[in-house]
Amino acid sequence: MSALSQKSITEINTEEKRLSKDINLIYDFTEKPNRTNLKAQSDRAVVAKLRADLILPNNKILTVDIDFDSTSGYHDNTMLVMDDFGVEMLVTAFAVKYGQPFADKISNAWAEKKHQNDPRKPTYLLVQKPTIDDGIPQVFVACGDKDHDTGNNIKPQSIV
């Protein structure tokens, strides 16, 4: 199929929606099979994967696929926090619900590089709901590390 024909099909199956001056969504309505372990709720979709283009301090782009699939088939991911205001909201919620020491861990993790030789501070935080009743959510610091070696298979640790 020619590039021109492919473009026509893509244009037919997409819709762009502007939510605000700096949030545009582009929906691709091409039908695809669900090859994940994730299941939608009866009245709500769940996020299986996000693709993010990160602008690095050197003005280069780093593309990151954030895959929420798990072998459990259950979707535990709750929040993706990407800026100071989001962190402020998360810290306030943690201070009220879980206590100031937990809130301080989040503030400190956002404000500092994970390791001294890392190229930058975290780009985003991922929050997962507690695995037990009355538990503390897990909070993961992401994308500030120098080492992006996918072969190490070391599970990241929650900061709280």
C-alpha atoms as an extended CHARMM CRD file, in Angstrom:
* protein
*
       160  EXT
         1         1  MET       CA              0.0000000000        0.0000000000        0.0000000000  PROA      1               0.0000000000
         2         2  SER       CA              1.3660000000        3.4120000000       -0.9020000000  PROA      2               0.0000000000
         3         3  ALA       CA              2.1250000000        6.0540000000        1.7240000000  PROA      3               0.0000000000
         4         4  LEU       CA             -0.6410000000        8.2240000000        0.2640000000  PROA      4               0.0000000000
         5         5  SER       CA             -3.2180000000        5.4280000000        0.6190000000  PROA      5               0.0000000000
         6         6  GLN       CA             -2.0180000000        4.6860000000        4.1660000000  PROA      6               0.0000000000
         7         7  LYS       CA             -2.3440000000        8.3580000000        5.1330000000  PROA      7               0.0000000000
         8         8  SER       CA             -5.9170000000        8.4470000000        3.8670000000  PROA      8               0.0000000000
         9         9  ILE       CA             -6.8570000000        5.4120000000        5.9680000000  PROA      9               0.0000000000
        10        10  THR       CA             -5.1600000000        6.9160000000        9.0350000000  PROA      10              0.0000000000
        11        11  GLU       CA             -6.9560000000       10.2340000000        8.5970000000  PROA      11              0.0000000000
        12        12  ILE       CA            -10.3120000000        8.4500000000        8.3210000000  PROA      12              0.0000000000
        13        13  ASN       CA             -9.7500000000        6.4980000000       11.5630000000  PROA      13              0.0000000000
        14        14  THR       CA             -8.5550000000        9.3840000000       13.7420000000  PROA      14              0.0000000000
        15        15  GLU       CA            -10.1440000000       12.2480000000       15.5800000000  PROA      15              0.0000000000
        16        16  GLU       CA             -8.3910000000       15.1410000000       17.3020000000  PROA      16              0.0000000000
        17        17  LYS       CA             -9.8480000000       16.7880000000       20.3800000000  PROA      17              0.0000000000
        18        18  ARG       CA             -8.4380000000       19.8850000000       22.1030000000  PROA      18              0.0000000000
        19        19  LEU       CA             -9.1080000000       19.7220000000       25.8510000000  PROA      19              0.0000000000
        20        20  SER       CA             -7.3040000000       22.9690000000       26.6600000000  PROA      20              0.0000000000
        21        21  LYS       CA             -4.6920000000       25.2460000000       25.0940000000  PROA      21              0.0000000000
        22        22  ASP       CA             -1.9250000000       22.7350000000       25.8240000000  PROA      22              0.0000000000
        23        23  ILE       CA             -3.7050000000       19.3650000000       25.8110000000  PROA      23              0.0000000000
        24        24  ASN       CA             -4.5620000000       17.7280000000       22.5000000000  PROA      24              0.0000000000
        25        25  LEU       CA             -5.7970000000       14.1620000000       22.2380000000  PROA      25              0.0000000000
        26        26  ILE       CA             -5.6050000000       12.2340000000       18.9850000000  PROA      26              0.0000000000
        27        27  TYR       CA             -7.8380000000        9.1730000000       18.9660000000  PROA      27              0.0000000000
        28        28  ASP       CA             -6.9660000000        6.3120000000       16.6200000000  PROA      28              0.0000000000
        29        29  PHE       CA            -10.1360000000        4.2700000000       16.0450000000  PROA      29              0.0000000000
        30        30  THR       CA             -8.3730000000        1.4770000000       14.1830000000  PROA      30              0.0000000000
        31        31  GLU       CA             -9.5950000000       -1.7570000000       15.7830000000  PROA      31              0.0000000000
        32        32  LYS       CA             -6.8700000000       -3.7820000000       17.4800000000  PROA      32              0.0000000000
        33        33  PRO       CA             -7.1190000000       -6.9680000000       19.5650000000  PROA      33              0.0000000000
        34        34  ASN       CA             -6.4200000000       -6.7370000000       23.3030000000  PROA      34              0.0000000000
        35        35  ARG       CA             -3.1760000000       -8.6780000000       23.7650000000  PROA      35              0.0000000000
        36        36  THR       CA             -2.6810000000       -7.4890000000       27.3510000000  PROA      36              0.0000000000
        37        37  ASN       CA             -3.6650000000       -9.0810000000       30.6420000000  PROA      37              0.0000000000
        38        38  LEU       CA             -5.6820000000       -5.9640000000       31.4770000000  PROA      38              0.0000000000
        39        39  LYS       CA             -9.4660000000       -5.9190000000       31.4730000000  PROA      39              0.0000000000
        40        40  ALA       CA            -11.7370000000       -2.9160000000       31.0260000000  PROA      40              0.0000000000
        41        41  GLN       CA            -14.4170000000       -2.2470000000       33.5950000000  PROA      41              0.0000000000
        42        42  SER       CA            -18.0030000000       -2.6590000000       32.4640000000  PROA      42              0.0000000000
        43        43  ASP       CA            -18.4690000000        1.1190000000       32.2950000000  PROA      43              0.0000000000
        44        44  ARG       CA            -14.9160000000        2.4800000000       31.9340000000  PROA      44              0.0000000000
        45        45  ALA       CA            -11.8130000000        1.8600000000       29.8390000000  PROA      45              0.0000000000
        46        46  VAL       CA             -8.4270000000        1.3700000000       31.5290000000  PROA      46              0.0000000000
        47        47  VAL       CA             -5.0630000000        2.6890000000       30.3510000000  PROA      47              0.0000000000
        48        48  ALA       CA             -2.8150000000       -0.0860000000       29.0540000000  PROA      48              0.0000000000
        49        49  LYS       CA              0.0250000000        1.9880000000       27.6090000000  PROA      49              0.0000000000
        50        50  LEU       CA              1.1170000000        5.5880000000       27.1280000000  PROA      50              0.0000000000
        51        51  ARG       CA              3.8120000000        6.9110000000       24.8110000000  PROA      51              0.0000000000
        52        52  ALA       CA              5.5780000000       10.0520000000       25.9680000000  PROA      52              0.0000000000
        53        53  ASP       CA              8.0730000000       12.2430000000       24.1310000000  PROA      53              0.0000000000
        54        54  LEU       CA             10.2280000000       13.8430000000       26.8260000000  PROA      54              0.0000000000
        55        55  ILE       CA             12.1400000000       17.0190000000       26.0610000000  PROA      55              0.0000000000
        56        56  LEU       CA             15.4980000000       16.6120000000       27.7730000000  PROA      56              0.0000000000
        57        57  PRO       CA             17.5530000000       19.5170000000       29.1670000000  PROA      57              0.0000000000
        58        58  ASN       CA             19.8100000000       19.3070000000       26.0780000000  PROA      58              0.0000000000
        59        59  ASN       CA             16.6780000000       19.9660000000       23.9390000000  PROA      59              0.0000000000
        60        60  LYS       CA             16.6990000000       16.4140000000       22.5110000000  PROA      60              0.0000000000
        61        61  ILE       CA             13.6410000000       14.1440000000       22.5820000000  PROA      61              0.0000000000
        62        62  LEU       CA             13.5580000000       10.8350000000       24.4740000000  PROA      62              0.0000000000
        63        63  THR       CA             10.5370000000        8.6380000000       23.6940000000  PROA      63              0.0000000000
        64        64  VAL       CA              9.2920000000        6.4690000000       26.5550000000  PROA      64              0.0000000000
        65        65  ASP       CA              6.6050000000        3.8030000000       26.3260000000  PROA      65              0.0000000000
        66        66  ILE       CA              4.8880000000        3.4180000000       29.6860000000  PROA      66              0.0000000000
        67        67  ASP       CA              3.3190000000       -0.0410000000       29.7320000000  PROA      67              0.0000000000
        68        68  PHE       CA              0.8070000000       -0.7280000000       32.5070000000  PROA      68              0.0000000000
        69        69  ASP       CA              0.2170000000       -4.3820000000       31.6040000000  PROA      69              0.0000000000
        70        70  SER       CA              0.8300000000       -6.9310000000       34.3130000000  PROA      70              0.0000000000
        71        71  THR       CA              0.5830000000      -10.6880000000       34.6250000000  PROA      71              0.0000000000
        72        72  SER       CA             -2.0970000000      -10.3030000000       37.2920000000  PROA      72              0.0000000000
        73        73  GLY       CA             -4.5800000000       -8.8500000000       34.8270000000  PROA      73              0.0000000000
        74        74  TYR       CA             -5.3890000000       -6.1400000000       37.3840000000  PROA      74              0.0000000000
        75        75  HSD       CA             -4.7840000000       -2.4680000000       36.8880000000  PROA      75              0.0000000000
        76        76  ASP       CA             -3.2160000000       -0.9500000000       40.0350000000  PROA      76              0.0000000000
        77        77  ASN       CA             -1.9310000000        2.2860000000       38.5110000000  PROA      77              0.0000000000
        78        78  THR       CA             -3.6620000000        5.3550000000       39.8270000000  PROA      78              0.0000000000
        79        79  MET       CA             -1.7450000000        8.5070000000       38.9430000000  PROA      79              0.0000000000
        80        80  LEU       CA              0.9660000000        9.9090000000       36.7170000000  PROA      80              0.0000000000
        81        81  VAL       CA              2.3230000000       13.1550000000       38.1830000000  PROA      81              0.0000000000
        82        82  MET       CA              4.3590000000       15.3170000000       35.8240000000  PROA      82              0.0000000000
        83        83  ASP       CA              5.0160000000       18.7380000000       37.3710000000  PROA      83              0.0000000000
        84        84  ASP       CA              5.4950000000       20.7500000000       40.5590000000  PROA      84              0.0000000000
        85        85  PHE       CA              1.7740000000       21.4630000000       40.9610000000  PROA      85              0.0000000000
        86        86  GLY       CA              0.8930000000       17.7670000000       40.6390000000  PROA      86              0.0000000000
        87        87  VAL       CA              3.5430000000       16.9090000000       43.2150000000  PROA      87              0.0000000000
        88        88  GLU       CA              2.1900000000       19.6240000000       45.5320000000  PROA      88              0.0000000000
        89        89  MET       CA             -1.2990000000       18.0950000000       45.2580000000  PROA      89              0.0000000000
        90        90  LEU       CA              0.0390000000       14.5660000000       45.8670000000  PROA      90              0.0000000000
        91        91  VAL       CA              2.1520000000       15.7130000000       48.8360000000  PROA      91              0.0000000000
        92        92  THR       CA             -0.8560000000       17.4810000000       50.3770000000  PROA      92              0.0000000000
        93        93  ALA       CA             -2.9950000000       14.3630000000       49.9890000000  PROA      93              0.0000000000
        94        94  PHE       CA             -0.2830000000       12.1560000000       51.5270000000  PROA      94              0.0000000000
        95        95  ALA       CA              0.2330000000       14.5680000000       54.4390000000  PROA      95              0.0000000000
        96        96  VAL       CA             -3.4810000000       14.5390000000       55.2560000000  PROA      96              0.0000000000
        97        97  LYS       CA             -4.1350000000       10.8410000000       54.7140000000  PROA      97              0.0000000000
        98        98  TYR       CA             -0.8340000000        9.1230000000       55.6440000000  PROA      98              0.0000000000
        99        99  GLY       CA              1.2280000000       11.6900000000       57.5670000000  PROA      99              0.0000000000
       100       100  GLN       CA              3.9140000000       14.2900000000       56.9610000000  PROA      100             0.0000000000
       101       101  PRO       CA              6.8750000000       11.8610000000       56.9180000000  PROA      101             0.0000000000
       102       102  PHE       CA              5.4320000000       10.1330000000       53.8210000000  PROA      102             0.0000000000
       103       103  ALA       CA              4.6720000000       13.4930000000       52.2050000000  PROA      103             0.0000000000
       104       104  ASP       CA              8.2630000000       14.6270000000       52.8570000000  PROA      104             0.0000000000
       105       105  LYS       CA              9.6490000000       11.5320000000       51.1020000000  PROA      105             0.0000000000
       106       106  ILE       CA              7.7040000000       12.4730000000       47.9690000000  PROA      106             0.0000000000
       107       107  SER       CA              8.7970000000       16.1250000000       48.1220000000  PROA      107             0.0000000000
       108       108  ASN       CA             12.4240000000       15.1490000000       48.5830000000  PROA      108             0.0000000000
       109       109  ALA       CA             12.3630000000       12.5560000000       45.7970000000  PROA      109             0.0000000000
       110       110  TRP       CA             10.9000000000       15.1240000000       43.3800000000  PROA      110             0.0000000000
       111       111  ALA       CA             13.3380000000       17.8830000000       44.3870000000  PROA      111             0.0000000000
       112       112  GLU       CA             16.5390000000       15.8120000000       44.1390000000  PROA      112             0.0000000000
       113       113  LYS       CA             18.3040000000       13.5290000000       41.7000000000  PROA      113             0.0000000000
       114       114  LYS       CA             17.9480000000        9.8760000000       42.6580000000  PROA      114             0.0000000000
       115       115  HSD       CA             21.7300000000        9.3780000000       42.3680000000  PROA      115             0.0000000000
       116       116  GLN       CA             24.3060000000       12.1600000000       42.4020000000  PROA      116             0.0000000000
       117       117  ASN       CA             25.5980000000       11.2910000000       38.9120000000  PROA      117             0.0000000000
       118       118  ASP       CA             22.1180000000       11.1340000000       37.3070000000  PROA      118             0.0000000000
       119       119  PRO       CA             21.6810000000       13.6420000000       34.4860000000  PROA      119             0.0000000000
       120       120  ARG       CA             18.4950000000       15.1970000000       35.8680000000  PROA      120             0.0000000000
       121       121  LYS       CA             15.7760000000       15.1840000000       38.5090000000  PROA      121             0.0000000000
       122       122  PRO       CA             12.7500000000       12.9110000000       37.9680000000  PROA      122             0.0000000000
       123       123  THR       CA             10.4440000000       13.6610000000       35.0500000000  PROA      123             0.0000000000
       124       124  TYR       CA              7.3570000000       12.0520000000       36.5620000000  PROA      124             0.0000000000
       125       125  LEU       CA              6.0530000000       10.0140000000       39.4910000000  PROA      125             0.0000000000
       126       126  LEU       CA              3.8470000000        6.9480000000       39.1470000000  PROA      126             0.0000000000
       127       127  VAL       CA              1.4430000000        6.1560000000       41.9850000000  PROA      127             0.0000000000
       128       128  GLN       CA             -0.0950000000        2.7200000000       42.5640000000  PROA      128             0.0000000000
       129       129  LYS       CA             -2.9610000000        2.1010000000       44.9220000000  PROA      129             0.0000000000
       130       130  PRO       CA             -2.2860000000        0.1090000000       48.0950000000  PROA      130             0.0000000000
       131       131  THR       CA             -2.2810000000       -3.6630000000       47.7440000000  PROA      131             0.0000000000
       132       132  ILE       CA             -3.9290000000       -4.1320000000       51.1600000000  PROA      132             0.0000000000
       133       133  ASP       CA             -6.7020000000       -2.2860000000       52.9890000000  PROA      133             0.0000000000
       134       134  ASP       CA             -5.3340000000        0.6670000000       54.9700000000  PROA      134             0.0000000000
       135       135  GLY       CA             -1.9690000000        0.2950000000       53.1770000000  PROA      135             0.0000000000
       136       136  ILE       CA              0.1860000000        3.0720000000       51.7650000000  PROA      136             0.0000000000
       137       137  PRO       CA              0.2460000000        3.6290000000       47.9860000000  PROA      137             0.0000000000
       138       138  GLN       CA              3.4900000000        2.8950000000       46.1990000000  PROA      138             0.0000000000
       139       139  VAL       CA              5.1500000000        5.9050000000       44.5710000000  PROA      139             0.0000000000
       140       140  PHE       CA              7.8210000000        5.3900000000       41.9200000000  PROA      140             0.0000000000
       141       141  VAL       CA             10.2560000000        8.0370000000       40.7030000000  PROA      141             0.0000000000
       142       142  ALA       CA             10.8090000000        7.7650000000       36.9640000000  PROA      142             0.0000000000
       143       143  CYS       CA             12.9980000000        9.0060000000       34.1790000000  PROA      143             0.0000000000
       144       144  GLY       CA             15.8210000000       10.9410000000       35.7110000000  PROA      144             0.0000000000
       145       145  ASP       CA             18.2440000000        8.0300000000       36.0630000000  PROA      145             0.0000000000
       146       146  LYS       CA             21.2620000000        7.7520000000       33.8490000000  PROA      146             0.0000000000
       147       147  ASP       CA             20.9470000000        3.9480000000       33.5790000000  PROA      147             0.0000000000
       148       148  HSD       CA             18.0820000000        2.8820000000       31.3250000000  PROA      148             0.0000000000
       149       149  ASP       CA             19.4380000000       -0.6480000000       30.9270000000  PROA      149             0.0000000000
       150       150  THR       CA             16.4020000000       -2.8270000000       30.3330000000  PROA      150             0.0000000000
       151       151  GLY       CA             18.4080000000       -6.0010000000       30.8190000000  PROA      151             0.0000000000
       152       152  ASN       CA             18.9950000000       -5.5310000000       34.5340000000  PROA      152             0.0000000000
       153       153  ASN       CA             15.4910000000       -6.7280000000       35.5660000000  PROA      153             0.0000000000
       154       154  ILE       CA             15.7890000000       -4.9210000000       38.9010000000  PROA      154             0.0000000000
       155       155  LYS       CA             12.3380000000       -3.9740000000       40.1420000000  PROA      155             0.0000000000
       156       156  PRO       CA             12.1770000000       -0.2900000000       41.1380000000  PROA      156             0.0000000000
       157       157  GLN       CA             11.4400000000        0.4010000000       44.7770000000  PROA      157             0.0000000000
       158       158  SER       CA              8.6690000000        2.6660000000       46.0170000000  PROA      158             0.0000000000
       159       159  ILE       CA              9.9080000000        5.8480000000       47.6980000000  PROA      159             0.0000000000
       160       160  VAL       CA              7.3120000000        5.6160000000       50.5030000000  PROA      160             0.0000000000
